[in-house]
Coordinates of C-alpha atoms and ligand atoms in Angstrom, one line a residue:
X1 CA -86.9 -17.3 189.6
X2 CA -90.0 -18.5 191.4
X3 CA -93.5 -17.0 191.7
X4 CA -92.6 -16.3 195.4
X5 CA -89.6 -14.3 194.3
X6 CA -91.9 -12.3 192.1
X7 CA -94.1 -11.4 195.1
X8 CA -97.1 -13.6 194.3
X9 CA -99.1 -14.4 197.5
X10 CA -99.3 -17.9 198.8
X11 CA -103.1 -18.4 198.3
X12 CA -102.5 -17.7 194.6
X13 CA -99.4 -19.8 194.5
X14 CA -101.2 -22.8 195.9
X15 CA -103.8 -22.5 193.1
X16 CA -101.4 -22.2 190.3
X17 CA -99.2 -25.0 191.6
X18 CA -102.2 -27.2 191.3
X19 CA -102.5 -26.0 187.7
X20 CA -99.0 -27.3 187.1
X21 CA -97.3 -23.9 186.9
X22 CA -93.8 -24.6 188.3
X23 CA -91.9 -21.6 187.1
X24 CA -92.9 -18.2 185.8
X25 CA -92.9 -17.8 182.1
X26 CA -90.9 -14.8 180.7
X27 CA -93.8 -12.4 180.3
X28 CA -94.8 -13.2 183.9
X29 CA -91.3 -12.5 185.2
X30 CA -91.4 -9.1 183.6
X31 CA -95.0 -8.0 184.1
X32 CA -95.9 -9.4 187.6
X33 CA -93.4 -7.5 189.8
X34 CA -94.1 -4.4 187.8
X35 CA -97.9 -4.6 188.4
X36 CA -97.4 -5.4 192.1
X37 CA -94.9 -2.8 192.9
X38 CA -94.9 0.1 190.4
X39 CA -97.6 2.6 189.5
X40 CA -96.9 3.1 185.8
X41 CA -99.0 1.8 182.9
X42 CA -97.8 -1.2 180.9
X43 CA -97.8 -2.1 177.2
X44 CA -96.8 -5.8 176.7
X45 CA -96.1 -7.3 173.3
X46 CA -96.9 -10.9 173.8
X47 CA -98.8 -13.5 171.9
X48 CA -101.5 -15.7 173.3
X49 CA -99.9 -18.8 174.6
X50 CA -97.0 -17.0 176.3
X51 CA -98.7 -17.0 179.7
X52 CA -100.0 -13.4 179.6
X53 CA -103.3 -14.2 181.3
X54 CA -101.5 -15.1 184.5
X55 CA -99.1 -12.2 183.9
X56 CA -101.9 -9.7 184.4
X57 CA -104.3 -12.0 186.3
X58 CA -102.2 -12.9 189.3
X59 CA -101.2 -9.3 190.3
X60 CA -104.7 -8.1 189.5
X61 CA -106.3 -10.6 191.9
X62 CA -103.7 -9.8 194.5
X63 CA -104.6 -6.1 194.4
X64 CA -108.4 -6.6 194.8
X65 CA -109.8 -5.5 198.1
X66 CA -112.1 -8.3 199.1
X67 CA -114.0 -6.1 201.5
X68 CA -115.1 -3.8 198.7
X69 CA -118.0 -5.3 196.7
X70 CA -117.8 -2.8 193.8
X71 CA -116.0 -3.6 190.5
X72 CA -112.4 -2.8 190.9
X73 CA -110.8 -4.2 187.8
X74 CA -112.0 -4.4 184.2
X75 CA -110.6 -6.6 181.5
X76 CA -111.7 -6.0 177.9
X77 CA -111.4 -8.7 175.4
X78 CA -112.3 -8.7 171.7
X79 CA -114.3 -12.0 171.6
X80 CA -116.7 -13.8 173.8
X81 CA -114.5 -17.0 173.7
X82 CA -111.4 -15.1 175.0
X83 CA -113.6 -13.4 177.6
X84 CA -114.9 -16.8 178.8
X85 CA -111.3 -18.2 178.8
X86 CA -110.0 -15.3 180.9
X87 CA -112.9 -15.5 183.3
X88 CA -112.3 -19.2 183.8
X89 CA -108.5 -18.7 184.2
X90 CA -109.1 -16.1 186.8
X91 CA -111.6 -18.3 188.6
X92 CA -108.9 -21.1 188.6
X93 CA -106.2 -18.7 190.0
X94 CA -108.5 -17.4 192.7
X95 CA -109.6 -20.9 193.9
X96 CA -108.4 -20.1 197.4
X97 CA -109.7 -16.6 197.5
X98 CA -113.4 -17.2 198.2
X99 CA -114.3 -13.6 198.6
X100 CA -113.3 -12.7 195.1
X101 CA -116.0 -12.8 192.4
X102 CA -115.1 -12.6 188.7
X103 CA -117.9 -12.2 186.1
X104 CA -117.5 -12.5 182.3
X105 CA -120.1 -10.5 180.3
X106 CA -120.2 -10.9 176.5
X107 CA -122.6 -10.6 173.6
X108 CA -124.4 -13.4 171.9
X109 CA -125.9 -14.7 175.1
X110 CA -128.7 -13.7 177.4
X111 CA -128.2 -10.2 178.9
X112 CA -130.8 -10.9 181.6
X113 CA -128.7 -13.5 183.4
X114 CA -125.7 -11.2 183.2
X115 CA -127.8 -8.3 184.7
X116 CA -129.0 -10.6 187.5
X117 CA -125.4 -11.7 188.3
X118 CA -124.3 -8.0 188.4
X119 CA -127.3 -6.9 190.5
X120 CA -126.7 -9.7 193.0
X121 CA -123.5 -7.7 193.9
X122 CA -120.0 -8.6 194.9
X123 CA -118.5 -8.7 191.4
X124 CA -115.0 -7.2 191.8
X125 CA -113.6 -8.1 188.4
X126 CA -115.5 -7.8 185.2
X127 CA -114.2 -9.5 182.0
X128 CA -116.1 -8.0 179.1
X129 CA -116.5 -7.7 175.4
X130 CA -116.8 -4.0 174.6
X131 CA -120.3 -4.0 173.0
X132 CA -122.0 -5.8 175.8
X133 CA -120.3 -3.8 178.4
X134 CA -121.5 -0.5 176.9
X135 CA -125.0 -2.0 176.8
X136 CA -124.8 -2.8 180.5
X137 CA -123.4 0.7 181.3
X138 CA -126.2 2.3 179.3
X139 CA -128.8 0.3 181.3
X140 CA -127.2 1.5 184.5
X141 CA -126.3 -2.0 185.7
X142 CA -122.6 -1.5 185.7
X143 CA -120.8 1.3 187.6
X144 CA -117.1 1.6 187.0
X145 CA -116.4 4.4 189.6
X146 CA -114.2 2.2 191.8
X147 CA -112.2 0.6 188.9
X148 CA -108.5 1.1 189.6
X149 CA -107.1 -1.3 186.9
X150 CA -108.1 -1.7 183.2
X151 CA -106.6 -4.4 181.0
X152 CA -107.0 -4.3 177.2
X153 CA -106.3 -7.8 176.0
X154 CA -105.4 -8.6 172.4
X155 CA -105.5 -4.8 171.7
X156 CA -104.6 -5.3 168.0
X157 CA -107.5 -7.6 167.5
X158 CA -109.8 -5.1 169.2
X159 CA -108.7 -2.5 166.6
X160 CA -109.2 -5.0 163.7
X161 CA -112.7 -5.6 164.9
X162 CA -113.5 -1.8 165.0
X163 CA -113.8 -1.5 168.8
X164 CA -111.8 1.8 169.1
X165 CA -114.8 4.0 169.7
X166 CA -116.3 1.6 172.2
X167 CA -113.0 1.6 174.1
X168 CA -113.2 5.4 174.2
X169 CA -116.7 5.3 175.6
X170 CA -115.9 2.7 178.2
X171 CA -112.8 4.5 179.4
X172 CA -114.9 7.6 179.8
X173 CA -116.7 5.8 182.6
X174 CA -113.6 4.8 184.5
X175 CA -111.8 7.1 186.9
X176 CA -108.8 9.1 185.4
X177 CA -106.5 7.7 188.0
X178 CA -106.6 4.2 186.9
X179 CA -103.8 1.9 186.0
X180 CA -103.9 0.6 182.5
X181 CA -102.3 -2.5 180.9
X182 CA -102.4 -3.3 177.2
X183 CA -101.5 -6.6 175.7
X184 CA -101.0 -7.1 172.0
X185 CA -99.5 -9.7 169.8
X186 CA -98.4 -7.2 167.2
X187 CA -97.5 -3.5 167.4
X188 CA -99.2 -1.6 164.5
X189 CA -99.0 2.2 164.7
X190 CA -102.5 2.4 165.9
X191 CA -101.6 0.6 169.1
X192 CA -98.9 3.1 169.8
X193 CA -101.5 5.8 169.3
X194 CA -103.9 4.2 171.8
X195 CA -101.0 3.9 174.3
X196 CA -100.3 7.6 173.8
X197 CA -103.9 8.6 174.1
X198 CA -105.0 6.6 177.1
X199 CA -101.9 5.7 179.1
X200 CA -99.6 7.6 181.4
X201 CA -95.9 7.1 180.3
X202 CA -96.3 3.4 179.8
X203 CA -93.5 1.0 180.3
X204 CA -93.1 -1.4 177.4
X205 CA -92.3 -5.1 177.7
X206 CA -91.5 -7.2 174.7
X207 CA -91.6 -10.9 174.9
X208 CA -89.9 -12.2 171.8
X209 CA -89.3 -9.7 169.1
X210 CA -91.7 -7.0 168.1
X211 CA -94.1 -8.4 165.5
X212 CA -92.2 -11.6 165.4
X213 CA -93.9 -15.0 165.3
X214 CA -93.6 -17.4 168.2
X215 CA -90.1 -18.7 168.5
X216 CA -90.8 -22.4 168.3
X217 CA -92.9 -22.4 165.1
X218 CA -91.4 -23.8 161.9
X219 CA -92.7 -21.9 158.9
X220 CA -92.8 -24.0 155.7
X221 CA -94.5 -23.6 152.3
X222 CA -95.5 -25.8 149.4
X223 CA -95.7 -24.2 146.0
X224 CA -98.3 -25.7 143.8
X225 CA -100.5 -24.8 140.8
X226 CA -103.7 -23.0 142.0
X227 CA -105.8 -25.9 140.9
X228 CA -103.8 -28.3 143.1
X229 CA -104.1 -26.5 146.3
X230 CA -106.9 -28.7 147.7
X231 CA -104.9 -31.9 146.7
X232 CA -101.9 -30.6 148.5
X233 CA -104.0 -29.8 151.6
X234 CA -105.1 -33.5 151.6
X235 CA -101.5 -34.7 151.3
X236 CA -100.5 -32.6 154.2
X237 CA -103.3 -34.1 156.3
X238 CA -102.5 -37.6 155.1
X239 CA -98.8 -37.1 155.8
X240 CA -99.6 -36.2 159.4
X241 CA -101.9 -38.9 160.7
X242 CA -102.2 -37.2 164.1
X243 CA -102.8 -33.7 162.8
X244 CA -104.8 -31.3 165.0
X245 CA -105.0 -28.1 163.1
X246 CA -106.8 -25.1 161.8
X247 CA -106.9 -24.5 158.0
X248 CA -107.3 -20.7 157.4
X249 CA -109.2 -19.5 154.4
X250 CA -109.9 -16.0 153.2
X251 CA -113.6 -16.1 152.6
X252 CA -116.6 -17.8 154.1
X253 CA -117.4 -19.4 150.9
X254 CA -114.0 -21.0 150.5
X255 CA -114.2 -22.1 154.1
X256 CA -117.4 -23.9 153.7
X257 CA -116.4 -25.4 150.3
X258 CA -113.1 -26.8 151.6
X259 CA -114.6 -28.2 154.7
X260 CA -117.4 -29.8 152.7
X261 CA -114.9 -31.4 150.4
X262 CA -112.8 -32.7 153.3
X263 CA -115.8 -34.1 155.0
X264 CA -117.0 -35.9 151.9
X265 CA -113.5 -37.2 151.4
X266 CA -113.7 -38.8 154.8
X267 CA -111.6 -36.4 156.9
X268 CA -112.6 -35.4 160.4
X269 CA -113.2 -31.8 159.5
X270 CA -115.6 -28.9 160.3
X271 CA -116.1 -25.3 159.2
X272 CA -116.2 -22.2 161.3
X273 CA -117.3 -18.9 159.8
X274 CA -119.6 -15.9 160.3
X275 CA -122.6 -17.4 158.4
X276 CA -123.1 -19.9 161.2
X277 CA -125.3 -19.0 164.2
X278 CA -123.7 -18.4 167.5
X279 CA -125.1 -21.8 168.7
X280 CA -123.6 -23.6 165.7
X281 CA -120.2 -21.9 166.2
X282 CA -120.2 -22.9 169.9
X283 CA -120.9 -26.5 168.9
X284 CA -118.1 -26.5 166.2
X285 CA -115.6 -25.0 168.7
X286 CA -116.6 -27.5 171.4
X287 CA -116.1 -30.4 169.1
X288 CA -112.8 -29.1 168.0
X289 CA -111.6 -28.4 171.5
X290 CA -112.7 -31.9 172.5
X291 CA -110.8 -33.3 169.5
X292 CA -113.9 -34.8 168.0
X293 CA -112.8 -32.9 164.9
X294 CA -109.1 -32.7 164.0
X295 CA -109.2 -30.2 161.2
X296 CA -111.1 -27.0 161.5
X297 CA -111.5 -24.9 158.4
X298 CA -112.0 -21.3 159.5
X299 CA -112.0 -17.6 158.6
X300 CA -109.7 -15.4 160.6
X301 CA -112.5 -13.5 162.2
X302 CA -114.5 -16.6 163.2
X303 CA -111.4 -18.3 164.7
X304 CA -110.5 -15.4 166.9
X305 CA -111.0 -16.3 170.5
X306 CA -110.9 -20.0 169.9
X307 CA -108.3 -20.8 172.4
X308 CA -106.5 -24.1 172.0
X309 CA -103.0 -24.6 173.1
X310 CA -101.8 -27.8 171.4
X311 CA -102.4 -27.4 167.7
X312 CA -99.9 -29.4 165.7
X313 CA -100.4 -27.4 162.5
X314 CA -101.7 -24.1 161.3
X315 CA -102.4 -24.3 157.6
X316 CA -102.6 -21.2 155.5
X317 CA -104.8 -22.1 152.5
X318 CA -103.3 -19.1 150.6
X319 CA -101.6 -16.2 152.4
X320 CA -103.4 -13.3 154.0
X321 CA -102.8 -9.8 152.6
X322 CA -102.1 -8.4 156.0
X323 CA -98.9 -9.7 157.5
X324 CA -100.2 -9.2 161.0
X325 CA -102.9 -11.7 160.2
X326 CA -100.2 -14.3 159.4
X327 CA -98.6 -13.6 162.7
X328 CA -101.9 -14.3 164.5
X329 CA -102.5 -17.4 162.5
X330 CA -99.1 -18.9 163.1
X331 CA -99.1 -17.8 166.7
X332 CA -101.9 -20.3 167.3
X333 CA -99.4 -23.1 167.2
X334 CA -96.1 -23.5 169.1
X335 CA -97.8 -22.3 172.3
X336 CA -96.9 -22.9 175.9
X337 CA -93.4 -24.2 175.1
X338 CA -94.6 -26.7 172.5
X339 CA -93.4 -26.8 168.9
X340 CA -95.6 -26.2 165.9
X341 CA -95.7 -25.9 162.2
X342 CA -97.2 -23.2 160.2
X343 CA -97.8 -24.4 156.6
X344 CA -98.5 -22.2 153.7
X345 CA -100.0 -23.8 150.5
X346 CA -99.4 -21.1 147.9
X347 CA -99.2 -20.7 144.2
X348 CA -96.3 -18.9 142.5
X349 CA -97.9 -15.5 142.4
X350 CA -98.0 -15.4 146.2
X351 CA -94.2 -15.5 146.5
X352 CA -94.1 -11.7 147.0
X353 CA -96.4 -11.9 150.0
X354 CA -94.3 -14.7 151.4
X355 CA -91.1 -12.5 151.3
X356 CA -93.0 -9.7 152.9
X357 CA -94.1 -11.9 155.8
X358 CA -90.5 -13.2 156.1
X359 CA -89.3 -9.7 156.6
X360 CA -92.0 -9.0 159.2
X361 CA -91.6 -12.1 161.3
X362 CA -87.8 -12.1 160.9
X363 CA -87.8 -15.8 159.9
X364 CA -87.4 -17.7 156.6
X365 CA -89.9 -20.0 155.3
X366 CA -88.6 -23.4 154.2
X367 CA -89.8 -24.6 150.8
X368 CA -90.8 -28.2 151.1
X369 CA -91.8 -30.8 148.6
X370 CA -95.4 -31.7 148.8
X371 CA -95.5 -35.1 150.6
X372 CA -95.2 -37.9 148.0
X373 CA -97.6 -40.9 148.0
X374 CA -94.8 -43.2 148.9
X375 CA -93.9 -41.2 152.0
X376 CA -97.6 -40.8 153.0
X377 CA -98.2 -44.6 152.7
X378 CA -95.1 -45.3 154.8
X379 CA -96.1 -42.8 157.5
X380 CA -99.7 -44.1 157.7
X381 CA -98.6 -47.7 157.9
X382 CA -96.1 -46.9 160.7
X383 CA -98.9 -44.9 162.4
X384 CA -101.2 -47.9 162.2
X385 CA -98.4 -50.1 163.6
X386 CA -98.0 -47.7 166.5
X387 CA -101.8 -47.8 167.1
X388 CA -101.8 -51.5 167.1
X389 CA -99.0 -51.4 169.7
X390 CA -100.8 -49.0 171.9
X391 CA -104.4 -50.0 171.6
X392 CA -106.0 -50.9 174.9
X393 CA -107.2 -54.5 174.7
X394 CA -110.4 -54.9 176.5
X395 CA -110.1 -58.6 177.5
X396 CA -113.3 -58.8 179.3
X397 CA -115.4 -57.7 176.4
X398 CA -113.5 -59.1 173.5
X399 CA -113.2 -62.6 175.1
X400 CA -116.9 -63.2 174.2
X401 CA -116.1 -63.1 170.5
X402 CA -112.5 -64.0 170.5
X403 CA -112.6 -67.8 170.2
X404 CA -115.1 -67.6 167.3
X405 CA -113.1 -65.0 165.4
X406 CA -109.9 -66.9 166.1
X407 CA -111.4 -70.2 164.7
X408 CA -112.3 -68.3 161.6
X409 CA -108.8 -66.9 161.1
X410 CA -107.0 -70.0 162.4
X411 CA -105.7 -70.9 158.9
X412 CA -103.6 -67.7 158.7
X413 CA -100.1 -67.5 160.0
X414 CA -99.1 -64.6 162.3
X415 CA -97.3 -62.9 159.5
X416 CA -100.2 -63.4 157.1
X417 CA -102.5 -61.9 159.6
X418 CA -100.4 -58.9 160.2
X419 CA -100.0 -58.3 156.5
X420 CA -103.8 -58.4 156.1
X421 CA -104.3 -56.0 158.9
X422 CA -101.8 -53.5 157.4
X423 CA -103.3 -54.1 154.0
X424 CA -106.7 -52.7 155.1
X425 CA -105.0 -49.3 155.3
X426 CA -102.4 -50.0 152.6
X427 CA -104.8 -51.0 149.8
X428 CA -107.0 -47.9 150.4
X429 CA -104.1 -45.6 150.2
X430 CA -102.5 -47.4 147.3
X431 CA -105.8 -47.2 145.4
X432 CA -106.2 -43.5 146.1
X433 CA -102.6 -42.6 145.3
X434 CA -102.2 -44.9 142.3
X435 CA -100.6 -42.8 139.5
X436 CA -100.9 -39.6 141.7
X437 CA -98.5 -37.0 140.2
X438 CA -96.1 -34.8 142.0
X439 CA -97.9 -31.6 143.0
X440 CA -94.9 -29.3 143.3
X441 CA -94.9 -26.3 141.1
X442 CA -92.0 -26.5 138.7
X443 CA -90.2 -23.1 138.6
X444 CA -89.7 -22.3 135.0
X445 CA -86.1 -21.3 135.2
X446 CA -83.6 -23.3 133.0
X447 CA -81.8 -25.9 135.0
X448 CA -78.4 -24.3 134.4
X449 CA -79.5 -20.9 135.8
X450 CA -80.8 -22.7 138.9
X451 CA -77.5 -24.4 139.4
X452 CA -75.6 -21.2 139.0
X453 CA -77.7 -19.4 141.6
X454 CA -75.5 -18.3 144.5
X455 CA -75.9 -20.5 147.5
X456 CA -78.1 -18.7 150.1
X457 CA -78.0 -18.5 153.8
X458 CA -80.8 -21.0 153.8
X459 CA -78.3 -23.7 153.1
X460 CA -76.3 -22.6 156.1
X461 CA -79.5 -22.4 158.2
X462 CA -80.3 -26.0 157.1
X463 CA -76.9 -27.1 158.4
X464 CA -77.3 -25.3 161.7
X465 CA -79.0 -27.0 164.6
X466 CA -81.9 -25.5 166.5
X467 CA -81.0 -24.1 169.9
X468 CA -79.8 -26.8 172.3
X469 CA -79.7 -29.5 169.6
X470 CA -76.9 -31.0 167.5
X471 CA -77.2 -31.3 163.7
X472 CA -76.2 -34.7 162.2
X473 CA -75.3 -35.4 158.6
X474 CA -75.9 -38.8 156.9
X475 CA -74.9 -39.6 153.4
X476 CA -78.3 -41.0 152.4
X477 CA -81.2 -39.0 151.0
X478 CA -84.3 -39.1 149.0
X479 CA -82.6 -40.5 146.0
X480 CA -81.9 -43.5 148.2
X481 CA -85.6 -43.9 149.0
X482 CA -84.8 -42.5 152.4
X483 CA -87.6 -40.6 154.2
X484 CA -88.4 -39.4 157.7
X485 CA -89.9 -42.7 158.8
X486 CA -86.8 -44.5 157.5
X487 CA -84.6 -42.3 159.5
X488 CA -86.4 -43.2 162.7
X489 CA -86.2 -46.8 161.7
X490 CA -82.5 -46.5 161.0
X491 CA -81.9 -44.9 164.4
X492 CA -84.1 -47.5 166.2
X493 CA -82.2 -50.3 164.5
X494 CA -78.6 -49.0 165.0
X495 CA -78.5 -46.8 168.1
X496 CA -78.6 -48.7 171.3
X497 CA -79.3 -47.3 174.7
X498 CA -82.1 -44.8 175.5
X499 CA -84.4 -43.6 172.8
X500 CA -83.1 -40.8 170.6
X501 CA -85.4 -37.8 170.3
X502 CA -85.2 -36.4 166.7
X503 CA -85.9 -32.7 166.1
X504 CA -86.0 -30.9 162.7
X505 CA -85.3 -33.2 159.7
X506 CA -84.2 -32.0 156.3
X507 CA -84.1 -34.7 153.6
X508 CA -82.2 -33.8 150.5
X509 CA -81.7 -35.7 147.3
X510 CA -78.2 -37.0 148.2
X511 CA -78.0 -36.7 151.9
X512 CA -80.0 -35.8 155.0
X513 CA -79.6 -33.6 158.1
X514 CA -81.4 -33.9 161.3
X515 CA -81.3 -32.6 164.9
X516 CA -80.9 -34.7 168.0
X517 CA -80.3 -33.6 171.6
X518 CA -76.6 -32.5 172.0
X519 CA -76.1 -35.3 174.6
X520 CA -77.1 -37.9 172.0
X521 CA -75.0 -36.6 169.1
X522 CA -71.8 -38.7 169.6
X523 CA -73.7 -41.9 170.3
X524 CA -75.8 -41.4 167.1
X525 CA -72.9 -40.5 164.8
X526 CA -70.8 -43.5 166.1
X527 CA -73.6 -45.9 165.8
X528 CA -74.7 -44.9 162.3
X529 CA -71.2 -44.8 160.8
X530 CA -70.6 -48.0 159.0
X531 CA -74.2 -49.2 159.3
X532 CA -76.0 -50.1 156.0
X533 CA -79.0 -48.6 154.3
X534 CA -80.4 -50.7 151.4
X535 CA -76.9 -52.0 150.8
X536 CA -75.3 -48.5 151.0
X537 CA -72.7 -47.9 153.6
X538 CA -73.7 -45.1 155.9
X539 CA -71.4 -42.3 156.7
X540 CA -72.4 -39.8 159.5
X541 CA -70.9 -36.8 161.2
X542 CA -71.9 -33.8 163.2
X543 CA -72.8 -31.3 160.5
X544 CA -70.5 -28.5 159.8
X545 CA -72.5 -25.3 159.0
X546 CA -69.9 -24.2 156.5
X547 CA -69.5 -27.4 154.6
X548 CA -71.1 -27.8 151.2
X549 CA -72.6 -31.2 151.5
X550 CA -74.5 -30.9 148.2
X551 CA -71.2 -30.8 146.3
X552 CA -69.8 -33.6 148.3
X553 CA -72.8 -35.8 147.8
X554 CA -72.9 -35.1 144.0
X555 CA -69.2 -36.1 143.9
X556 CA -70.2 -39.2 145.8
X557 CA -73.1 -39.9 143.4
X558 CA -70.8 -39.6 140.4
X559 CA -68.5 -42.1 142.1
X560 CA -71.5 -44.3 142.8
X561 CA -72.7 -43.9 139.1
X562 CA -69.3 -45.0 137.9
X563 CA -69.4 -48.0 140.2
X564 CA -72.9 -48.9 138.9
X565 CA -71.8 -48.5 135.2
X566 CA -68.8 -50.7 136.0
X567 CA -71.2 -53.3 137.4
X568 CA -73.4 -53.2 134.3
X569 CA -70.4 -53.4 132.1
X570 CA -69.1 -56.4 134.0
X571 CA -72.5 -58.1 133.6
X572 CA -72.5 -57.2 129.9
X573 CA -69.0 -58.7 129.5
X574 CA -70.2 -61.8 131.3
X575 CA -73.0 -62.3 128.8
X576 CA -70.6 -61.7 125.9
X577 CA -68.2 -64.2 127.3
X578 CA -71.0 -66.6 128.2
X579 CA -72.2 -66.5 124.6
X580 CA -68.6 -67.2 123.6
X581 CA -68.6 -69.9 126.2
X582 CA -67.5 -70.4 129.8
X583 CA -67.6 -67.2 131.9
X584 CA -67.5 -66.7 135.7
X585 CA -70.7 -65.0 137.0
X586 CA -70.0 -61.5 138.3
X587 CA -70.9 -60.8 141.9
X588 CA -74.1 -58.7 142.2
X589 CA -73.9 -55.5 144.2
X590 CA -75.1 -56.4 147.6
X591 CA -78.7 -55.4 148.3
X592 CA -79.2 -56.3 151.9
X593 CA -82.8 -55.8 152.5
X594 CA -84.1 -53.2 155.0
X595 CA -84.4 -54.4 158.4
X596 CA -87.7 -54.1 160.2
X597 CA -88.0 -52.4 163.6
Ligands
LIG1 P1 -102.0 -17.7 177.9 O1 -101.0 -17.0 177.1 O2 -102.4 -16.9 179.1 O3 -103.2 -18.1 177.1 O4 -101.4 -19.1 178.5 C1 -101.0 -20.2 177.7 C2 -101.0 -21.5 178.5 O5 -99.9 -21.5 179.3 C3 -102.2 -21.7 179.4 O6 -102.7 -23.0 179.2 C4 -101.7 -21.5 180.8 O7 -102.5 -22.3 181.7 C5 -100.3 -22.0 180.7 N1 -99.4 -21.3 181.6 C6 -99.4 -20.0 181.9 N2 -98.3 -19.8 182.8 C7 -97.7 -20.9 183.0 C8 -96.6 -21.3 183.8 N3 -95.9 -20.4 184.5 N4 -96.2 -22.6 183.8 C9 -96.9 -23.5 183.0 N5 -98.0 -23.2 182.3 C10 -98.4 -21.9 182.2

């Protein structure tokens, strides 16, 4: 299906092609033809990031009469940031429609300049926050008599923010015979009520499941004692050297406190909450959008309207009471076809809330171990190595100093030099994490009871590949000192040919499971089988969702334990014999060292 098939005109198609839109996204396939060719109202359940702005924006632009200078379409948005975003998207889409004028009007900024822009005439599309629009209507600057289309964007957010009455007032100024579209990420009953009240037999489109979170978001949680939440947050940040995420807190005070602590601990963080002035908030958001800051600690309300598409993580510093808030939070990652992780750092009393959210989003949270110091150090060192590989060397500038520095370091071998460069990072981390305890909350159930617990579907889920991928089993796990970085290392070392893209990874104590592209599965399994990891012979296969690998691996580790006991006994016998005189030295179990990439 192409935009042309959907009936989008060529001047719009030219503009969106330049924006890199090759194919319509699902919400666009559903909504665009309807808006272009049908007369009924529309309710679309779609999260931000699904392409909904173009879904309503393109047909809306196409239906504007350029010869009529009065406002013909009205888009209501809950926040000024979203309002500006929609305004700028529509301006991009209408690049080749010079007669079309779009104006965003929103609170927190000079009303005079907005009045001037409206009075100068020719504005056919108004994108507005409700409060400011009412102000402008009351001042007689905006007339909505010619409006034929009204869009309510993020309707659930508008309700949360108490805009119901304002919407009532605004719609009272728009002709009865208008067409109305409502977009919402969740479908609380109130939305259904609005639809009933203001719309004429609306057609409903659902992109993804009702109230479900975005499909490509992984939901994980760490359970820690309440006093360890902040430490766990730092470990998550340390374990993801390229993190770009929002940390959601419940109160403004928490938000400020956590951000202050992160900043004083050397993280690239900032806070966003309602106690800041509009100017301060704008600056914080700009820095975050420009990636000057990589962690934004925010309240839910303040983060509304902050539109960034490529967050790697959403971190829930505690879970919200309202499950819809969780859907909004997690929907901020995994946008526009990318994958994302929604992390919850919780204490044991929040488990009930977690289950409620699972029911609502129709997905299970994975419980993960808080990243260990060893793992973090490894990740950071490899990240440093990556940065060394990729850094742009500015020969012209560095040459001025190079010979001097080189003379100074001449006495070091290449290997020494590298070790020292890595140690700059390594020593810092080692110092910080020296004697750092595990942060995981230990469930107080007796070990036996835990073992007897029936195995859940989670195990099966773990053995099942994500869509389009193949799940691979290897017989090495965390007990073997095997972590995600090692897996990549193992693949790089053993699998020849094109680079293997690894998806979801589950590291268990006795074995590991990970996803690769289906086309790579055979190559990976065959190359890994028979290779070695720290002296252990690797076995690999395409994972069978119905096979109990835990049992198999514990049988293996029993066999391994027996072998080790035998080795110790042989050594012991050797000493006995040696003391008695003349014994042959037993062969040590091989410990071939790990090969470097
Ligand atoms: P939205 O849900 O409207 O905020 O859109 C999310 C992101 O997807 C924006 O960055 C859009 O520019 C982008 N986008 C929308 N439609 C398409 C498309 N058909 N192809 C590629 N990117 C798109």
